[in-house]
GROMACS .gro file of C-alpha atoms in nm:
model
  185
    1MET     CA    1   0.003  -0.003   0.000
    2THR     CA    2   0.152   0.333  -0.102
    3LYS     CA    3   0.104   0.660   0.079
    4ASP     CA    4  -0.107   0.784  -0.211
    5SER     CA    5  -0.348   0.492  -0.185
    6VAL     CA    6  -0.458   0.581   0.169
    7VAL     CA    7  -0.622   0.884   0.323
    8HIS     CA    8  -0.514   1.009   0.664
    9PHE     CA    9  -0.717   1.191   0.930
   10ALA     CA   10  -0.634   1.360   1.256
   11LEU     CA   11  -0.926   1.250   1.473
   12SER     CA   12  -1.000   1.405   1.812
   13VAL     CA   13  -1.248   1.275   2.069
   14VAL     CA   14  -1.320   1.479   2.384
   15GLY     CA   15  -1.579   1.428   2.658
   16LYS     CA   16  -1.650   1.380   3.027
   17ASP     CA   17  -1.431   1.097   3.145
   18ARG     CA   18  -1.603   0.759   3.174
   19PRO     CA   19  -1.522   0.395   3.096
   20GLY     CA   20  -1.570   0.294   2.737
   21ILE     CA   21  -1.452   0.599   2.538
   22VAL     CA   22  -1.137   0.428   2.408
   23ALA     CA   23  -1.317   0.099   2.339
   24GLY     CA   24  -1.604   0.275   2.166
   25THR     CA   25  -1.370   0.488   1.954
   26THR     CA   26  -1.136   0.208   1.856
   27GLY     CA   27  -1.425  -0.031   1.793
   28ILE     CA   28  -1.567   0.203   1.530
   29LEU     CA   29  -1.223   0.245   1.370
   30TYR     CA   30  -1.178  -0.132   1.365
   31ARG     CA   31  -1.517  -0.193   1.199
   32LEU     CA   32  -1.438   0.073   0.938
   33GLY     CA   33  -1.102  -0.088   0.860
   34CYS     CA   34  -0.902   0.213   0.981
   35ASN     CA   35  -0.547   0.177   1.097
   36ILE     CA   36  -0.435   0.374   1.406
   37GLU     CA   37  -0.095   0.503   1.315
   38ASP     CA   38  -0.032   0.727   1.619
   39SER     CA   39  -0.234   0.823   1.921
   40SER     CA   40  -0.228   0.997   2.252
   41SER     CA   41  -0.491   1.004   2.525
   42THR     CA   42  -0.510   1.180   2.856
   43MET     CA   43  -0.744   1.303   3.123
   44LEU     CA   44  -0.752   1.681   3.181
   45GLY     CA   45  -0.953   1.768   3.489
   46GLY     CA   46  -1.266   1.561   3.440
   47GLU     CA   47  -1.237   1.555   3.061
   48PHE     CA   48  -1.089   1.271   2.862
   49ALA     CA   49  -0.921   1.362   2.533
   50MET     CA   50  -0.788   1.142   2.253
   51ILE     CA   51  -0.612   1.242   1.937
   52LEU     CA   52  -0.541   0.979   1.675
   53ILE     CA   53  -0.376   0.976   1.337
   54ILE     CA   54  -0.562   0.716   1.138
   55SER     CA   55  -0.547   0.590   0.782
   56HIS     CA   56  -0.790   0.411   0.556
   57PRO     CA   57  -0.759   0.287   0.195
   58LYS     CA   58  -0.906   0.526  -0.057
   59PRO     CA   59  -1.177   0.608  -0.132
   60PHE     CA   60  -1.294   0.711   0.216
   61THR     CA   61  -1.430   1.041   0.327
   62LYS     CA   62  -1.425   1.256   0.644
   63SER     CA   63  -1.803   1.283   0.631
   64ARG     CA   64  -1.834   0.903   0.638
   65LEU     CA   65  -1.591   0.884   0.931
   66LEU     CA   66  -1.777   1.148   1.131
   67GLU     CA   67  -2.116   0.995   1.051
   68GLU     CA   68  -1.993   0.663   1.199
   69PHE     CA   69  -1.910   0.850   1.522
   70ARG     CA   70  -2.244   1.036   1.542
   71VAL     CA   71  -2.423   0.778   1.760
   72LEU     CA   72  -2.125   0.724   1.994
   73GLY     CA   73  -2.088   1.099   2.030
   74GLU     CA   74  -2.455   1.143   2.121
   75ASP     CA   75  -2.465   0.841   2.356
   76MET     CA   76  -2.149   0.934   2.546
   77GLY     CA   77  -2.162   1.311   2.519
   78LEU     CA   78  -1.845   1.326   2.309
   79THR     CA   79  -1.723   1.593   2.072
   80VAL     CA   80  -1.565   1.422   1.770
   81SER     CA   81  -1.384   1.609   1.498
   82ALA     CA   82  -1.164   1.512   1.209
   83ARG     CA   83  -0.920   1.684   0.979
   84THR     CA   84  -0.806   1.536   0.649
   85MET     CA   85  -0.430   1.526   0.634
   86THR     CA   86  -0.200   1.546   0.335
   87PRO     CA   87   0.041   1.255   0.289
   88ASP     CA   88   0.329   1.480   0.397
   89GLU     CA   89   0.144   1.585   0.715
   90ALA     CA   90   0.079   1.222   0.809
   91GLU     CA   91   0.441   1.117   0.775
   92TYR     CA   92   0.624   1.096   1.109
   93ARG     CA   93   0.924   1.317   1.131
   94ALA     CA   94   1.148   1.297   1.435
   95PRO     CA   95   1.213   1.643   1.583
   96GLU     CA   96   1.534   1.795   1.456
   97GLY     CA   97   1.793   1.941   1.690
   98GLU     CA   98   1.886   1.875   2.047
   99ILE     CA   99   1.586   1.762   2.259
  100CYS     CA  100   1.548   1.912   2.599
  101MET     CA  101   1.307   1.891   2.897
  102LEU     CA  102   1.192   2.207   3.072
  103SER     CA  103   1.040   2.173   3.418
  104VAL     CA  104   0.852   2.461   3.577
  105TYR     CA  105   0.730   2.454   3.937
  106GLY     CA  106   0.567   2.729   4.137
  107SER     CA  107   0.254   2.864   4.294
  108ASP     CA  108  -0.042   2.864   4.053
  109LYS     CA  109  -0.108   3.187   3.875
  110PRO     CA  110  -0.229   3.292   3.529
  111GLY     CA  111   0.033   3.340   3.259
  112ILE     CA  112   0.291   3.074   3.336
  113VAL     CA  113   0.225   2.870   3.023
  114TYR     CA  114   0.196   3.178   2.803
  115ARG     CA  115   0.511   3.348   2.924
  116VAL     CA  116   0.735   3.040   2.896
  117THR     CA  117   0.599   2.920   2.560
  118LYS     CA  118   0.611   3.273   2.414
  119GLU     CA  119   0.983   3.290   2.492
  120LEU     CA  120   1.037   2.953   2.325
  121ALA     CA  121   0.834   3.043   2.020
  122GLU     CA  122   1.024   3.370   1.969
  123ARG     CA  123   1.342   3.163   1.933
  124SER     CA  124   1.183   2.902   1.703
  125ILE     CA  125   1.207   2.636   1.974
  126ASN     CA  126   0.958   2.366   1.880
  127ILE     CA  127   0.744   2.223   2.163
  128THR     CA  128   0.692   1.853   2.101
  129ASP     CA  129   0.507   1.772   2.426
  130LEU     CA  130   0.357   1.981   2.705
  131ASN     CA  131   0.181   1.876   3.024
  132THR     CA  132   0.058   2.079   3.319
  133LYS     CA  133  -0.082   1.970   3.653
  134LEU     CA  134  -0.176   2.110   3.990
  135VAL     CA  135  -0.017   1.901   4.267
  136GLY     CA  136   0.029   1.939   4.638
  137LYS     CA  137  -0.213   2.015   4.915
  138LYS     CA  138  -0.554   2.182   4.865
  139GLY     CA  139  -0.447   2.501   5.042
  140GLU     CA  140  -0.100   2.500   4.888
  141PRO     CA  141  -0.133   2.389   4.525
  142VAL     CA  142   0.184   2.377   4.319
  143TYR     CA  143   0.170   2.429   3.943
  144VAL     CA  144   0.387   2.188   3.746
  145MET     CA  145   0.458   2.223   3.375
  146MET     CA  146   0.676   1.984   3.178
  147ILE     CA  147   0.779   2.074   2.825
  148GLU     CA  148   0.973   1.861   2.579
  149ALA     CA  149   1.123   2.082   2.310
  150ALA     CA  150   1.352   2.059   2.010
  151LEU     CA  151   1.620   2.328   1.998
  152PRO     CA  152   1.707   2.481   1.661
  153GLU     CA  153   2.066   2.478   1.549
  154GLY     CA  154   2.272   2.737   1.730
  155ILE     CA  155   2.074   2.735   2.059
  156SER     CA  156   2.207   2.532   2.352
  157VAL     CA  157   2.039   2.406   2.668
  158ASP     CA  158   2.243   2.657   2.869
  159GLN     CA  159   2.120   2.943   2.648
  160VAL     CA  160   1.756   2.838   2.703
  161SER     CA  161   1.811   2.825   3.072
  162ALA     CA  162   1.965   3.173   3.073
  163MET     CA  163   1.690   3.322   2.855
  164LEU     CA  164   1.426   3.199   3.103
  165GLU     CA  165   1.602   3.359   3.402
  166GLU     CA  166   1.395   3.678   3.378
  167ILE     CA  167   1.070   3.485   3.370
  168ARG     CA  168   1.193   3.269   3.661
  169LYS     CA  169   1.232   3.585   3.873
  170GLU     CA  170   0.920   3.761   3.747
  171LEU     CA  171   0.684   3.466   3.809
  172ASN     CA  172   0.871   3.340   4.116
  173VAL     CA  173   0.891   2.985   3.978
  174GLU     CA  174   1.163   2.723   3.954
  175ILE     CA  175   1.264   2.644   3.595
  176SER     CA  176   1.511   2.378   3.500
  177VAL     CA  177   1.627   2.281   3.153
  178ARG     CA  178   1.818   1.965   3.070
  179SER     CA  179   1.914   1.773   2.760
  180ILE     CA  180   1.744   1.436   2.713
  181THR     CA  181   1.851   1.149   2.500
  182PRO     CA  182   1.593   1.047   2.244
  183VAL     CA  183   1.464   0.690   2.282
  184SER     CA  184   1.469   0.476   1.970
  185LEU     CA  185   1.173   0.245   1.929
   0.00000   0.00000   0.00000
């Protein structure tokens, strides 16, 4: 099967967390003959979110895909959307450049994600993964943000750490940056 003989979709499924969302979603994809090429699922607050990159032999349409999810969406209160991808968009590309992990810890306040990610974006640092959580005690919550990012050529881990120093002081948060070794699968 060539990449031109299949159609790819980015499918997202979001709804109040409950058992059966993954089984319902993947059951529909299995019955349709779709292949799950990549996926990620997580719970955010009380919401469960899935994003999947799926493929199906041509001809196959987005409207058919979404129609197959209509009943599941209504029964489970899910929002299901799909975007048709070009073959180039569907092809996995490992991030280029040095991969680093940024950890941010501090008291919860608006603007932490924006301020840190804005600094990264202004230097063309590509965020490949981002997670945030509130941890700690009810009266003393601690905001935690973990970012995996690919550094463009010419920017080092030490430079990223130095450029975040001002934000570290302004927001009164701890920020650490370290290089991580990519894992080969």
